[in-house]
Structure formats: C-alpha cells, structure tokens
Coordinates of C-alpha atoms in Angstrom, one line a residue:
M8 CA -31.1 -17.6 29.7
T9 CA -33.0 -15.3 27.4
T10 CA -31.2 -12.6 25.2
E11 CA -33.4 -8.9 23.8
T12 CA -34.7 -11.3 20.6
D13 CA -36.6 -13.6 23.3
Q14 CA -38.7 -10.9 24.6
P15 CA -42.2 -11.0 23.4
P16 CA -42.6 -8.3 20.0
S17 CA -44.5 -5.2 21.1
L18 CA -45.1 -4.5 17.5
P19 CA -46.7 -6.3 14.3
I20 CA -44.1 -8.4 12.9
Q21 CA -43.4 -8.3 8.8
E22 CA -42.0 -10.9 7.6
L23 CA -40.1 -10.7 4.2
E24 CA -38.1 -12.9 2.2
R25 CA -34.9 -10.2 1.8
V26 CA -33.5 -7.2 2.8
T27 CA -30.9 -5.0 1.5
I28 CA -29.6 -2.5 3.7
R29 CA -26.9 0.4 3.1
F30 CA -25.0 2.1 5.7
A31 CA -23.2 5.2 5.1
G32 CA -21.4 8.0 6.9
D33 CA -18.2 9.7 6.8
S34 CA -15.0 7.4 6.4
G35 CA -14.1 7.9 10.3
D36 CA -17.6 6.7 11.4
G37 CA -16.8 3.1 10.7
M38 CA -19.9 2.4 7.9
Q39 CA -17.3 -0.8 7.3
L40 CA -17.5 -2.4 10.9
T41 CA -20.9 -1.4 10.9
G42 CA -21.8 -3.5 8.0
S43 CA -19.3 -6.1 9.0
Q44 CA -20.9 -7.0 12.3
F45 CA -24.7 -6.8 10.7
T46 CA -22.8 -9.3 8.2
R47 CA -21.7 -11.7 10.7
T48 CA -25.0 -11.1 12.8
A49 CA -27.1 -12.5 9.8
A50 CA -24.6 -14.9 8.7
V51 CA -24.9 -16.4 12.5
Y52 CA -28.9 -16.4 12.0
G53 CA -28.5 -18.4 9.2
N54 CA -29.4 -16.2 6.2
D55 CA -28.0 -16.1 2.9
I56 CA -26.1 -13.2 2.3
A57 CA -24.0 -11.1 0.2
T58 CA -22.2 -7.7 0.4
L59 CA -21.1 -4.7 -1.4
P60 CA -18.5 -2.6 1.0
D61 CA -17.9 1.0 -0.9
F62 CA -15.2 3.5 0.6
P63 CA -13.0 6.2 -0.5
A64 CA -9.6 5.5 -2.4
E65 CA -8.5 8.4 -0.2
I66 CA -7.1 7.9 3.5
R67 CA -8.1 11.3 5.2
A68 CA -10.8 12.5 2.5
P69 CA -11.9 15.9 4.0
A70 CA -14.6 14.9 6.9
G71 CA -18.3 15.4 5.9
S72 CA -17.3 15.1 2.3
L73 CA -18.8 13.9 -0.7
P74 CA -15.3 11.5 -1.4
G75 CA -15.1 10.7 1.9
V76 CA -18.4 9.1 1.9
S77 CA -18.0 5.2 2.9
G78 CA -20.8 2.9 2.7
F79 CA -21.7 -1.1 3.0
Q80 CA -24.2 -2.9 1.9
I81 CA -25.6 -6.2 2.6
S82 CA -28.5 -8.1 1.4
F83 CA -29.3 -11.3 3.5
S84 CA -32.3 -13.5 2.7
S85 CA -34.5 -16.5 3.3
A86 CA -33.7 -17.9 0.4
D87 CA -30.4 -18.3 -2.3
I88 CA -29.3 -14.8 -3.6
H89 CA -26.6 -14.0 -6.0
T90 CA -26.2 -10.3 -5.3
P91 CA -25.8 -7.7 -2.2
G92 CA -29.1 -6.3 -4.1
D93 CA -29.8 -3.4 -6.9
Q94 CA -31.2 -0.8 -4.3
P95 CA -31.4 -0.5 -1.0
D96 CA -34.6 -0.8 1.0
V97 CA -33.3 0.4 4.2
L98 CA -30.5 3.1 3.5
V99 CA -28.7 4.6 6.9
A100 CA -27.2 8.1 6.5
M101 CA -24.9 9.3 9.4
N102 CA -24.4 12.5 7.8
P103 CA -25.7 15.1 5.2
A104 CA -22.5 14.0 2.2
A105 CA -23.9 10.4 3.3
L106 CA -27.6 11.1 2.3
K107 CA -27.1 12.5 -1.0
A108 CA -24.6 10.4 -2.0
N109 CA -26.9 7.5 -1.8
A110 CA -30.5 8.9 -1.7
G111 CA -30.8 8.5 -5.4
D112 CA -30.2 4.6 -5.0
V113 CA -33.4 4.3 -2.8
P114 CA -36.6 3.3 -4.7
P115 CA -39.4 5.4 -3.6
G116 CA -41.4 4.1 -0.4
G117 CA -37.8 2.4 0.5
A118 CA -36.7 3.9 3.8
I119 CA -34.1 6.3 5.5
V120 CA -32.5 6.3 8.7
V121 CA -30.6 9.4 9.3
N122 CA -28.4 11.0 12.4
E123 CA -30.2 14.3 12.4
D124 CA -27.2 15.9 14.5
A125 CA -25.0 15.7 11.9
F126 CA -27.5 18.3 9.5
T127 CA -25.5 21.5 10.8
E128 CA -25.3 24.1 8.2
Q129 CA -21.5 23.6 7.7
N130 CA -22.1 19.7 7.0
L131 CA -25.0 20.6 4.8
K132 CA -23.0 23.4 3.0
K133 CA -20.0 20.5 2.9
A134 CA -22.4 18.5 1.0
G135 CA -23.3 21.0 -1.4
Y136 CA -26.7 21.5 0.2
A137 CA -28.4 25.0 0.1
E138 CA -31.1 24.4 2.0
S139 CA -31.7 21.2 4.7
P140 CA -33.1 18.1 3.1
L141 CA -35.3 16.9 5.9
K142 CA -36.9 20.3 5.6
D143 CA -37.6 20.9 1.7
G144 CA -39.4 17.9 1.0
S145 CA -36.9 16.3 -1.4
L146 CA -37.1 13.5 0.7
N147 CA -41.1 13.2 0.7
D148 CA -41.1 9.9 -1.5
Y149 CA -38.9 7.7 1.3
T150 CA -40.0 7.0 4.7
V151 CA -37.9 9.4 6.6
F152 CA -36.6 8.3 10.3
E153 CA -35.0 11.4 11.7
I154 CA -33.2 10.4 14.9
P155 CA -31.1 12.1 17.1
I156 CA -28.3 9.7 17.2
S157 CA -25.1 11.3 18.6
K158 CA -26.7 13.1 21.3
L159 CA -28.4 10.1 22.6
N160 CA -25.2 8.1 22.5
A161 CA -23.7 11.1 24.0
R162 CA -26.2 10.5 27.0
A163 CA -25.8 6.8 26.9
L164 CA -21.9 7.2 27.5
E165 CA -22.3 10.1 29.9
G166 CA -19.4 9.3 33.4
L167 CA -17.1 7.2 30.6
D168 CA -13.6 8.5 31.0
M169 CA -13.3 9.9 27.1
S170 CA -13.7 12.7 25.1
T171 CA -16.1 14.4 23.3
K172 CA -14.6 12.9 19.8
Q173 CA -14.0 9.4 21.4
V174 CA -17.4 9.3 22.7
D175 CA -18.7 10.1 18.8
L176 CA -16.7 7.4 17.6
T177 CA -18.8 5.0 18.9
K178 CA -22.4 6.3 17.4
N179 CA -21.8 3.9 14.7
F180 CA -22.9 0.5 17.3
F181 CA -26.0 3.3 18.3
A182 CA -27.3 2.9 14.8
L183 CA -26.1 -0.8 14.9
G184 CA -28.1 -1.3 17.5
I185 CA -31.4 0.2 16.1
M186 CA -31.3 -2.0 13.1
F187 CA -30.6 -5.0 15.1
W188 CA -33.6 -4.8 16.8
L189 CA -35.7 -3.7 13.9
Y190 CA -34.7 -6.8 12.3
E191 CA -34.7 -9.1 15.1
R192 CA -31.1 -9.3 15.3
S193 CA -29.5 -10.6 18.4
M194 CA -26.9 -8.4 19.7
D195 CA -24.9 -11.7 21.5
P196 CA -22.1 -12.0 18.3
T197 CA -21.2 -8.1 18.4
V198 CA -20.7 -8.5 21.7
A199 CA -18.6 -10.9 22.4
W200 CA -16.7 -9.2 19.7
I201 CA -16.2 -6.4 21.5
E202 CA -15.1 -7.5 24.7
K203 CA -12.9 -9.8 22.8
K204 CA -11.9 -6.9 20.1
F205 CA -11.3 -4.1 23.3
A206 CA -10.3 -7.0 26.3
G207 CA -7.3 -4.7 26.6
R208 CA -9.0 -1.0 26.4
P209 CA -11.7 -1.6 28.7
V210 CA -13.3 2.2 28.6
V211 CA -13.5 1.6 24.9
A212 CA -15.2 -1.7 25.2
E213 CA -17.9 -0.3 27.7
A214 CA -18.5 2.6 25.5
N215 CA -19.2 0.4 22.4
L216 CA -21.6 -1.8 24.4
R217 CA -23.4 1.2 26.3
A218 CA -24.0 2.5 22.4
L219 CA -24.7 -1.0 21.2
K220 CA -27.3 -1.3 23.8
A221 CA -28.5 2.5 23.9
G222 CA -29.7 2.2 20.1
Y223 CA -31.2 -1.1 20.8
A224 CA -33.3 -0.1 23.4
F225 CA -34.5 2.8 21.8
G226 CA -36.0 1.1 19.0
E227 CA -37.9 -1.0 22.1
T228 CA -39.0 2.1 23.6
T229 CA -39.6 4.5 20.6
E230 CA -43.2 5.3 18.4
I231 CA -41.5 6.1 15.2
F232 CA -41.3 2.5 14.3
H233 CA -44.7 1.1 13.4
T234 CA -43.3 -2.2 12.7
R235 CA -40.6 -5.0 12.6
N236 CA -39.0 -6.9 10.6
R237 CA -38.3 -10.7 10.4
V238 CA -36.4 -12.3 7.6
R239 CA -36.0 -16.3 8.4
P240 CA -32.8 -18.3 8.1
A241 CA -32.2 -19.8 4.6
K242 CA -32.4 -23.5 4.3
L243 CA -28.7 -24.4 2.9
P244 CA -27.1 -27.4 2.3
P245 CA -26.0 -29.4 5.5
G246 CA -22.7 -28.1 6.4
T247 CA -20.4 -26.2 8.4
Y248 CA -21.1 -22.7 7.1
R249 CA -18.6 -19.5 7.9
N250 CA -19.0 -15.8 6.3
I251 CA -16.3 -15.3 4.2
T252 CA -14.6 -12.6 1.9
G253 CA -13.6 -13.3 -1.8
N254 CA -9.6 -12.3 -0.2
E255 CA -9.9 -14.9 2.7
A256 CA -10.8 -17.5 0.5
T257 CA -8.1 -17.0 -1.8
A258 CA -5.6 -16.8 1.2
L259 CA -7.1 -20.3 2.4
G260 CA -7.3 -21.5 -0.7
F261 CA -3.4 -21.3 -1.3
V262 CA -2.9 -22.6 2.1
A263 CA -5.1 -25.9 2.1
A264 CA -3.1 -26.0 -2.0
T265 CA 0.2 -25.8 0.2
K266 CA -0.9 -29.5 2.2
L267 CA -2.6 -30.7 -1.1
A268 CA 0.3 -29.7 -3.0
K269 CA 3.1 -31.2 0.2
R270 CA 5.2 -28.4 -0.1
E271 CA 5.7 -25.0 1.3
L272 CA 3.7 -22.1 0.4
F273 CA 6.2 -18.7 -0.9
Y274 CA 4.0 -15.3 -1.0
G275 CA 6.1 -12.1 -2.2
S276 CA 4.2 -9.2 -2.8
Y277 CA 4.0 -5.4 -2.4
P278 CA 0.9 -3.7 -0.8
I279 CA -1.6 -2.8 -3.4
T280 CA -5.1 -2.2 -3.1
P281 CA -7.9 -4.2 -2.9
A282 CA -5.0 -7.2 -2.8
S283 CA -3.2 -6.2 0.6
D284 CA -5.4 -8.2 2.3
I285 CA -4.0 -11.3 1.0
L286 CA -0.9 -10.8 2.4
H287 CA -2.4 -9.5 5.8
Q288 CA -4.6 -13.0 5.8
L289 CA -1.1 -15.1 5.0
S290 CA 0.9 -13.9 7.5
T291 CA -0.8 -15.3 10.1
Y292 CA 0.0 -18.9 8.8
K293 CA 3.4 -19.7 9.7
H294 CA 2.8 -22.4 11.4
F295 CA 1.7 -23.6 8.4
G296 CA 4.7 -23.3 6.6
V297 CA 3.7 -20.0 5.0
R298 CA 6.1 -17.7 4.1
T299 CA 5.3 -13.9 3.6
F300 CA 8.1 -11.7 2.0
Q301 CA 6.5 -7.9 1.5
A302 CA 8.9 -6.9 -1.4
E303 CA 10.1 -3.1 -2.1
D304 CA 8.7 -2.9 -5.3
E305 CA 6.3 -5.3 -7.5
I306 CA 9.5 -6.6 -9.5
A307 CA 11.3 -8.1 -6.7
A308 CA 7.9 -9.4 -5.5
I309 CA 7.4 -11.4 -9.1
G310 CA 11.2 -12.2 -8.9
S311 CA 11.6 -13.6 -5.8
T312 CA 8.5 -15.6 -6.4
I313 CA 10.2 -17.2 -9.5
G314 CA 13.2 -17.7 -6.9
A315 CA 10.5 -19.6 -5.0
A316 CA 9.1 -22.1 -7.6
F317 CA 12.9 -22.7 -8.9
G318 CA 13.5 -23.5 -5.0
G319 CA 10.7 -26.2 -5.2
A320 CA 7.8 -24.3 -2.8
L321 CA 4.5 -23.5 -4.1
A322 CA 5.3 -20.0 -5.1
L323 CA 2.5 -17.1 -5.7
T324 CA 2.7 -13.4 -6.0
A325 CA -0.6 -10.9 -6.2
S326 CA -1.4 -7.5 -7.1
S327 CA -3.7 -5.4 -9.1
G328 CA -3.5 -4.3 -12.6
P329 CA -0.8 -1.7 -11.8
G330 CA 1.2 -3.6 -10.7
I331 CA 0.4 -6.8 -13.0
A332 CA 2.0 -3.9 -15.3
L333 CA 5.1 -3.6 -13.5
K334 CA 4.9 -7.7 -13.2
G335 CA 4.8 -8.0 -17.1
E336 CA 8.5 -8.8 -17.9
A337 CA 9.4 -11.3 -15.2
M338 CA 5.7 -13.1 -15.8
G339 CA 7.5 -13.9 -19.1
L340 CA 10.4 -15.2 -17.5
A341 CA 8.8 -17.4 -15.9
V342 CA 6.9 -18.4 -18.9
M343 CA 10.5 -19.0 -20.4
V344 CA 11.9 -20.9 -17.9
E345 CA 8.8 -22.9 -17.1
L346 CA 8.5 -22.6 -13.5
P347 CA 4.9 -23.2 -11.6
L348 CA 3.5 -20.5 -10.1
V349 CA 0.5 -18.1 -9.5
I350 CA 0.3 -14.6 -9.9
V351 CA -3.3 -13.3 -8.8
N352 CA -4.3 -10.2 -10.2
V353 CA -7.4 -8.4 -7.5
Q354 CA -8.8 -5.7 -10.7
R355 CA -10.1 -2.5 -9.8
G356 CA -10.8 0.7 -11.6
G357 CA -7.8 1.8 -14.4
P358 CA -6.1 3.0 -16.5
S359 CA -2.9 4.1 -14.2
T360 CA -4.4 4.2 -10.7
G361 CA -7.4 5.1 -11.7
L362 CA -10.1 4.0 -9.2
P363 CA -8.1 2.2 -6.4
T364 CA -11.4 0.8 -4.4
K365 CA -13.9 0.5 -7.2
N366 CA -14.6 -2.6 -9.8
E367 CA -13.5 -3.3 -12.9
Q368 CA -13.3 -6.4 -15.2
S369 CA -10.5 -4.4 -17.3
D370 CA -7.2 -6.6 -17.0
L371 CA -7.9 -9.5 -18.9
L372 CA -6.1 -8.7 -22.0
Q373 CA -3.6 -8.2 -19.8
A374 CA -3.7 -11.3 -18.2
M375 CA -3.9 -13.1 -22.0
Y376 CA -1.3 -11.0 -23.9
G377 CA 0.6 -8.6 -21.6
R378 CA 4.1 -9.8 -22.0
N379 CA 6.6 -9.0 -24.8
G380 CA 6.9 -12.1 -27.3
D381 CA 4.3 -15.3 -27.3
A382 CA 3.7 -15.6 -23.5
P383 CA 0.9 -17.9 -23.2
M384 CA -0.6 -19.2 -20.0
P385 CA -3.7 -20.3 -18.1
V386 CA -5.7 -17.7 -16.8
V387 CA -8.8 -18.7 -14.2
A388 CA -10.9 -16.4 -12.6
P389 CA -13.8 -17.0 -9.6
A390 CA -17.1 -15.9 -10.1
T391 CA -18.3 -15.4 -6.6
P392 CA -16.3 -14.9 -3.0
S393 CA -16.2 -18.3 -1.5
E394 CA -15.2 -19.7 -5.0
C395 CA -11.9 -17.9 -4.9
F396 CA -10.8 -21.2 -2.7
D397 CA -11.8 -23.2 -5.0
M398 CA -10.0 -21.4 -7.7
A399 CA -6.9 -21.4 -6.1
I400 CA -6.5 -24.7 -5.4
E401 CA -7.3 -25.1 -8.9
A402 CA -4.9 -22.5 -10.2
S403 CA -2.1 -24.4 -7.8
R404 CA -2.9 -27.7 -9.5
L405 CA -2.8 -26.3 -13.3
A406 CA 0.4 -24.3 -12.2
L407 CA 2.2 -27.8 -10.8
K408 CA 1.2 -30.1 -13.1
Y409 CA 2.0 -28.2 -16.5
M410 CA 4.9 -26.4 -15.1
T411 CA 3.9 -23.0 -15.6
P412 CA 2.7 -20.0 -14.6
V413 CA -0.7 -19.5 -14.1
V414 CA -2.7 -16.3 -13.5
Y415 CA -5.5 -16.2 -11.4
L416 CA -8.4 -12.8 -12.0
S417 CA -10.2 -11.9 -8.6
D418 CA -11.3 -8.7 -8.6
A419 CA -12.4 -5.9 -6.5
L420 CA -16.0 -6.3 -6.0
L421 CA -15.4 -10.5 -5.0
A422 CA -12.0 -9.5 -3.1
T423 CA -14.3 -7.0 -0.7
G424 CA -17.4 -8.8 -0.7
S425 CA -18.6 -11.4 1.6
E426 CA -21.0 -14.8 1.6
P427 CA -21.6 -17.9 3.4
W428 CA -19.1 -20.5 2.5
R429 CA -19.6 -24.5 3.5
I430 CA -16.2 -25.6 4.9
P431 CA -15.1 -28.2 2.9
E432 CA -14.0 -32.2 3.7
P433 CA -10.6 -32.4 3.5
S434 CA -11.3 -36.0 2.0
D435 CA -13.0 -34.0 -0.8
L436 CA -10.2 -32.1 -2.0
P437 CA -8.3 -33.2 -4.7
D438 CA -4.7 -34.4 -4.0
I439 CA -2.5 -31.9 -6.8
S440 CA 1.0 -33.1 -5.6
V441 CA 3.7 -33.3 -8.5
P442 CA 7.1 -35.2 -7.6
N443 CA 10.3 -33.6 -7.7
H444 CA 12.6 -35.1 -11.1
T445 CA 15.5 -36.8 -8.5
D446 CA 17.5 -39.1 -11.1
P447 CA 20.2 -37.7 -13.1
D448 CA 21.0 -40.6 -15.4
T449 CA 17.3 -39.6 -16.8
F450 CA 17.4 -35.7 -15.9
Q451 CA 16.9 -33.3 -19.5
P452 CA 16.1 -30.2 -18.5
Y453 CA 13.7 -29.5 -21.4
D454 CA 12.0 -33.3 -21.2
R455 CA 8.7 -33.2 -21.7
D456 CA 5.7 -35.1 -20.0
P457 CA 4.4 -37.4 -22.9
D458 CA 0.3 -36.4 -21.7
T459 CA 1.1 -32.6 -20.4
L460 CA 4.4 -31.2 -22.1
A461 CA 5.1 -30.5 -18.8
R462 CA 9.1 -30.2 -18.2
P463 CA 10.9 -31.9 -15.0
W464 CA 11.0 -30.1 -11.8
A465 CA 14.8 -29.9 -10.5
V466 CA 15.3 -28.6 -7.0
P467 CA 18.9 -26.8 -7.4
G468 CA 21.4 -29.0 -5.3
T469 CA 20.3 -31.8 -6.5
P470 CA 23.3 -33.9 -7.9
G471 CA 23.5 -34.1 -11.3
M472 CA 20.8 -32.0 -12.6
E473 CA 22.4 -28.7 -12.4
H474 CA 21.2 -26.5 -15.7
R475 CA 21.0 -23.5 -17.5
I476 CA 18.2 -20.6 -16.2
G477 CA 17.2 -17.8 -17.3
G478 CA 15.3 -15.5 -20.3
L479 CA 17.3 -16.5 -23.0
E480 CA 15.6 -18.7 -25.4
K481 CA 16.5 -23.2 -24.7
L482 CA 17.3 -25.1 -26.9
D483 CA 14.7 -28.7 -26.9
V484 CA 15.7 -30.7 -24.2
L485 CA 18.7 -29.7 -23.3
G486 CA 18.1 -26.6 -21.8
T487 CA 21.1 -24.8 -23.4
V488 CA 20.8 -21.5 -24.9
S489 CA 19.9 -21.5 -28.6
Y490 CA 19.6 -18.5 -31.2
D491 CA 18.6 -21.4 -33.8
A492 CA 15.7 -20.1 -35.6
D493 CA 14.0 -23.7 -36.0
N494 CA 14.0 -24.5 -32.5
H495 CA 12.4 -21.3 -31.3
Q496 CA 9.9 -22.3 -33.7
R497 CA 9.4 -25.4 -32.0
M498 CA 9.8 -24.2 -29.1
T499 CA 6.9 -21.4 -29.2
D500 CA 4.5 -23.9 -30.9
L501 CA 5.7 -26.8 -27.5
R502 CA 5.2 -23.5 -25.0
A503 CA 1.6 -22.6 -26.8
S504 CA 0.0 -26.4 -27.1
K505 CA 1.3 -27.0 -23.5
I506 CA -1.1 -24.5 -22.8
A507 CA -3.9 -25.4 -25.0
G508 CA -3.6 -28.9 -23.9
I509 CA -5.3 -27.6 -20.2
A510 CA -8.7 -27.7 -22.3
D511 CA -8.8 -31.6 -22.1
D512 CA -8.1 -31.5 -18.5
I513 CA -10.8 -28.7 -17.3
P514 CA -14.6 -29.2 -16.8
D515 CA -17.0 -28.4 -19.6
L516 CA -18.5 -25.0 -19.6
E517 CA -22.2 -25.3 -17.5
V518 CA -24.7 -23.9 -18.8
H519 CA -27.8 -23.0 -16.5
G520 CA -31.2 -23.4 -18.3
P521 CA -32.2 -25.5 -21.8
D522 CA -29.5 -26.7 -23.8
T523 CA -30.4 -24.4 -27.0
G524 CA -32.8 -21.4 -26.9
D525 CA -33.3 -17.7 -27.8
L526 CA -30.3 -16.3 -26.0
L527 CA -27.4 -17.2 -24.1
I528 CA -26.1 -14.9 -21.2
L529 CA -22.2 -15.8 -20.6
G530 CA -20.0 -13.3 -18.2
W531 CA -16.8 -13.9 -16.1
G532 CA -15.2 -13.2 -12.8
S533 CA -18.1 -11.4 -10.3
T534 CA -20.7 -10.7 -12.8
Y535 CA -22.0 -14.1 -12.0
G536 CA -24.6 -13.1 -9.8
A537 CA -26.1 -10.2 -11.6
L538 CA -26.2 -12.5 -15.0
R539 CA -27.8 -15.6 -12.8
T540 CA -30.1 -13.5 -11.5
A541 CA -31.2 -11.9 -14.4
T542 CA -31.4 -15.2 -16.4
E543 CA -33.2 -17.0 -13.9
R544 CA -36.0 -14.2 -13.8
L545 CA -36.5 -14.3 -17.6
Q546 CA -37.0 -17.8 -17.7
R547 CA -39.9 -17.5 -15.0
A548 CA -41.0 -15.3 -17.2
G549 CA -41.4 -17.9 -19.9
H550 CA -38.0 -17.1 -22.2
A551 CA -35.7 -19.5 -23.6
V552 CA -32.8 -17.9 -21.8
A553 CA -29.5 -19.6 -20.5
H554 CA -26.8 -18.5 -18.5
A555 CA -22.6 -19.9 -18.7
Q556 CA -20.0 -18.1 -16.5
L557 CA -16.5 -18.9 -17.8
R558 CA -14.0 -20.1 -14.9
H559 CA -11.1 -20.7 -17.3
L560 CA -10.4 -18.1 -19.8
N561 CA -7.4 -19.3 -21.0
P562 CA -8.3 -21.9 -22.5
F563 CA -11.7 -22.1 -22.9
P564 CA -13.3 -25.1 -22.0
R565 CA -13.3 -27.5 -24.8
N566 CA -17.4 -27.3 -25.2
T567 CA -17.6 -23.3 -25.6
G568 CA -17.9 -23.3 -28.8
D569 CA -20.8 -25.9 -29.4
V570 CA -22.6 -24.5 -26.5
L571 CA -22.3 -21.1 -28.0
A572 CA -23.6 -22.4 -31.1
S573 CA -26.6 -23.9 -29.7
Y574 CA -28.2 -20.4 -29.1
K575 CA -29.5 -18.1 -31.6
R576 CA -27.9 -14.6 -30.1
V577 CA -25.2 -14.3 -27.2
L578 CA -25.0 -11.8 -24.8
I579 CA -21.5 -10.9 -23.0
P580 CA -21.7 -8.4 -20.2
E581 CA -18.6 -7.3 -19.2
I582 CA -17.5 -4.6 -16.7
N583 CA -14.8 -3.1 -19.4
T584 CA -15.6 -2.0 -22.7
G585 CA -15.5 -5.5 -24.3
Q586 CA -13.0 -7.6 -23.6
L587 CA -14.0 -11.3 -23.4
R588 CA -16.6 -9.8 -26.5
L589 CA -13.4 -9.7 -28.4
L590 CA -12.0 -12.9 -27.4
I591 CA -15.3 -14.8 -28.5
R592 CA -15.8 -13.4 -31.4
G593 CA -12.5 -13.6 -32.5
R594 CA -12.3 -17.2 -31.4
Y595 CA -15.5 -18.5 -33.1
L596 CA -16.7 -16.4 -35.3
V597 CA -20.1 -15.9 -32.8
D598 CA -21.3 -12.3 -33.5
A599 CA -21.5 -11.7 -29.4
V600 CA -23.4 -8.2 -28.5
G601 CA -21.7 -6.9 -25.3
L602 CA -23.3 -4.8 -21.8
N603 CA -20.2 -2.7 -21.3
R604 CA -20.2 -0.4 -18.6
V605 CA -17.1 1.0 -16.5
R606 CA -18.6 2.9 -13.2
G607 CA -17.3 1.0 -11.0
K608 CA -20.4 -0.7 -9.4
P609 CA -21.6 -4.1 -10.0
F610 CA -24.4 -4.5 -12.7
P611 CA -27.9 -4.2 -11.7
V612 CA -30.3 -6.9 -12.7
P613 CA -32.8 -5.3 -14.4
E614 CA -30.0 -3.5 -16.9
V615 CA -28.9 -7.0 -17.8
M616 CA -32.4 -8.1 -18.3
R617 CA -33.5 -4.8 -20.4
A618 CA -30.1 -5.5 -22.2
A619 CA -31.6 -9.5 -22.8
R620 CA -35.3 -8.6 -23.8
L621 CA -34.0 -5.7 -26.6
L622 CA -31.9 -8.9 -28.4
L623 CA -35.1 -11.5 -27.8
D624 CA -37.2 -9.1 -29.1
E625 CA -35.0 -8.6 -32.5
E626 CA -35.2 -11.6 -32.9
E627 CA -38.9 -12.1 -32.4
D628 CA -39.0 -9.6 -35.6
R629 CA -36.5 -11.2 -37.5

C-alpha cells in the first residue's frame, strides 16, 4: 500500500533542518485545529517540535477584525529545538486581518500564503487597509502565493448537502492539505482523526476529507511552487513519545502522583483561562480515582480542596492570577492548619482581567508573599510543556512529605504550547506515599517529624485522634487555640524552618555551560527555551556564558549562591518587571541585571543575545 508521500516528487527537494509555520485567520477559521493537526503529523513523523498557539480573548470578536485574529505557530526540526521559533518562515493568512497582524513578523524573503478570495473591499476595510496589500507593492520583500482557497474548496465540496457557510468552514483543511504537500507530510493521521471525530456526522467528515485532499492535490498540480521541502526526523533518545501540551502534562502528572501516593485525587476548581483545560482533562479520569468538582467560585474551590486534604486525599486546585488572588485567605488557612495540597497558577497577563490569553510571569511575588501574615509555601515552576508532568509529581511529593500547601507556577505559554514527551516507565517514577497517623496513644496534632518538621496527618473519624482545625493560631504540639506571644513566635519560626529545610531535599541548580565565566543567564518558567537557545549560540561564538533555570523558587536550591558567585555578571530575563531579580538581589546581594518585557509574547532569542552581549561588552571595557 502506498500513500501520497510515496509518489516520486515532481519538483526539486530542498533539505531543511528547521521550519517554522504560522497559521493565522479569523477566530472562526479553525487555525488552532489546523496547527494542531500539522503538529500531530510532524510528531508522528518524528520531528522535534515546539508550538505557540495565539488566540483572542474575545469569544466572538467581529469577523475579519484585528482583535479576532487567531494564530498557531509550529516549529519542527530534524535537530533538538527549545522554542517555537522567533519568526515564521511561512505565514498562512486566511484574510486581510490575519495578514496585517502577522506580516511584520515574517523575515524578508519569507513565504506568505494568502487566501486571495478573502481580500474583498469589505474585509480590507475591516483590517484597516486603504488598498489591497496584494496590489500596492507592500509585500515585495516576501515570496507571496495568492491562492483562491475559498473558491477551490467550494468546488471540491460541490454536491454535498451543506450550506455555503458550512462549506466555508472547511477551508482550513484545504490550507492544511497544501502545507502537507509542500513539506512532504502524509495526510493519513489527519484522515484517521477526521473519520473518528466526525463518525456520527458523515457529511461533515466527507467535507473535511475532500477539503484536505483537494488542498494536497492543488499542491501537486499547481505550478506556483518551485520546490518541495523536507525536514527529516530528529534523533531523539529511544522511547515512546507523544505530543503533549503543558496543561495535558500537568493533569497526567497529578494523576500519576495519585498512584505514586496511593491516594485518590480531589480537584476543586472554578473555570478560568488558561487553566480550564486541566479540569477538562482530569474529569476524564474518574476510572483512576480522580474526583473533580467545578465550584461556584474560587473561594469555594480552594475551600473544598482544603477539606479534601483534611479528609486524606491528594488535593489540588488550579486557577490563574485573578483566581489566586481570591484564594489568598484560604491559602493562608492551609498554611496554618498545615495540610498537603497543591495550588496551580497558570499565569497570564495582568493585572485584573488583563490579557487572559497571553503569556506573563508576573505572579511570582504573589506566590511568595500574596497572603496575610508570614505564610511561607514551597514554590515550583516547570520550564517546558513536557516538564509539567515531572513538576506535578514533585509538587505533590513536597506537599505530602512536608504537610504543606505548595504553589505550582505554570503559565499560558507552557499550558497551551506543546512538544514531544517521552513517556516514562512507571518503575522509574518515585514512591511519594506517606502514611496516616493511626496510633492514638502517640498522637499530638502539632507534634513534628524531627527530619521534616511535618505534623502528623490524621484522617477525620479515626478514634482517639480528634483535634481542632481552623485559622486561629495553634499551640505547639497540642494544637489547641493559643494567643500566647511566645508560642506565636515559635510556631511562625517552625513553619518557616519547615519550608526552608526543603532546600536539603531538592536538586542543586544545574548549569548549562562553564562552571565559571563572564555571564550567567538565569531564568525560570517558560523563558527556558529562549534562554537556552541564546546561551548555546553565544557559546558557539566563543563567549564564556552559562545558563541556569530555576525549577524550585522557594526555597532556592542550596547551591544557588555559589552558582551566582561564579560569574562576573548575571542577567535575569523575565516576562515581568523584575520579580525574580528582586528576590535574587535581596537574598544573595548580587547585582543582577534584568531584561524585562510584558508584551504577552515569549522572548525572541536575538533580544536575549543582544542584552547578553551588552553585559559582555561592559565587562570587557572594565
């Protein structure tokens, strides 16, 4: 049996190491689906991939308007990559607004594929064009392919019992078919997906299949393309892989944690972008002992989560910055009663409602200090979408072992971005189970483990282990309400010492590059890809530059101070106004320099390199 990619090519093949494609169109044009399907196919083929979905906050933005533009960028490669690409090599623009919003990101000489049928006078006006960019010479720096996608797609679907509007909704698959042909990708995975997805709607399935195949056939028969492109599979470590987003990995990580902890998982949440997918994902795992509860508000969500932890479950809640603000008082309650739960914050642009679908890292100080009183919590932060799985288990481990709430800081780029994930062997995962206290003769509610300072976990209803729970200060050991000044000092110090002691139980800060040198680039969260790539390029240019990415933000790894002292300068790029820099300067008295942007987008690698070179030049001039 042969597929379309088995046919001998009729055009020259251009071998490429890496390609970045951006699909852009109206929010109703299915760009997220189109990008996801291309990603899936690239993953099946064996490329290393990184993606960057970009969609509007408005549910129903005006069709054809700039606020309604939705995009999906995928970078796929035959080598190891860390970012979804700074600039698209190819932009597929389904209407004038998509072109206007994205053309400026395409480098000179890049390719732009447009649906010329959408460049009507009305659509041009909506996008703010006085004249069609297809005719005024403004695109002369690019290789532009004008394709009547809407007309060709409608012709392919003739005879089907569908309205004109329904037919037009399938044009994204026509565009996808063109890209499959242009980059030697089989249609087979997408064909199988369509057949399964629309099994109960045969007309819709047939329409999408026709659109996809018509787009592929157009690529084969048209004379506008002069080459095809080939990006060979990447040499990834042996194993079984799947493409995964950060939110999917987060959900799977907590499901795995329940098995490793030998407890049921309770998830209480209130829907909020971009954290809602965690609820959607976990709600499908009831057969794994997962209980999900969609609360009426954020306060009820964390209240139920604290109750579940009191009842002996591995307890989890998730939100974004605005929701975490509402959870603040109850997070302090969880600190006071010293119960194990994880609070996931999938960060987004702020303040207030801010930029709900854009990326930001501005909740670090909120995670550290956003509660009344001294209420320390461990804070962990994954650096890549696939790493969300491992850090979910790590957050659960710390919560259970130290009887404490833990903050897990993800962000929109990690949550919606995707990459290949090597599925671990269950035997390679740690046992994170902790026992409940069952002996009433030795039970004291605030007695402490000498190694971890964790108090005992007594499940309600266990005879002889009744104890007071609540937000009032507790008497050391006995756990009754106490207003004694010395006791409050002692309990405050104990809670802080417990969290500080976790530094002995987490990995050292790992450095990529020389142990000493001119510059350390230090980051956390989703800046990892840009910082790692910038560092590698600077190293190839001969600079003594290293990169370190913090996964544990409270407490910091034990060797953090030694690492910082090993370099002449420290650069901290963050998608905020300098929150980690403030902590690093205050804790280690290091004159760290910030690179701070809050544009809702990831750092471009060249921007990080420019900031690094400025510091390197300054050091040479000293």
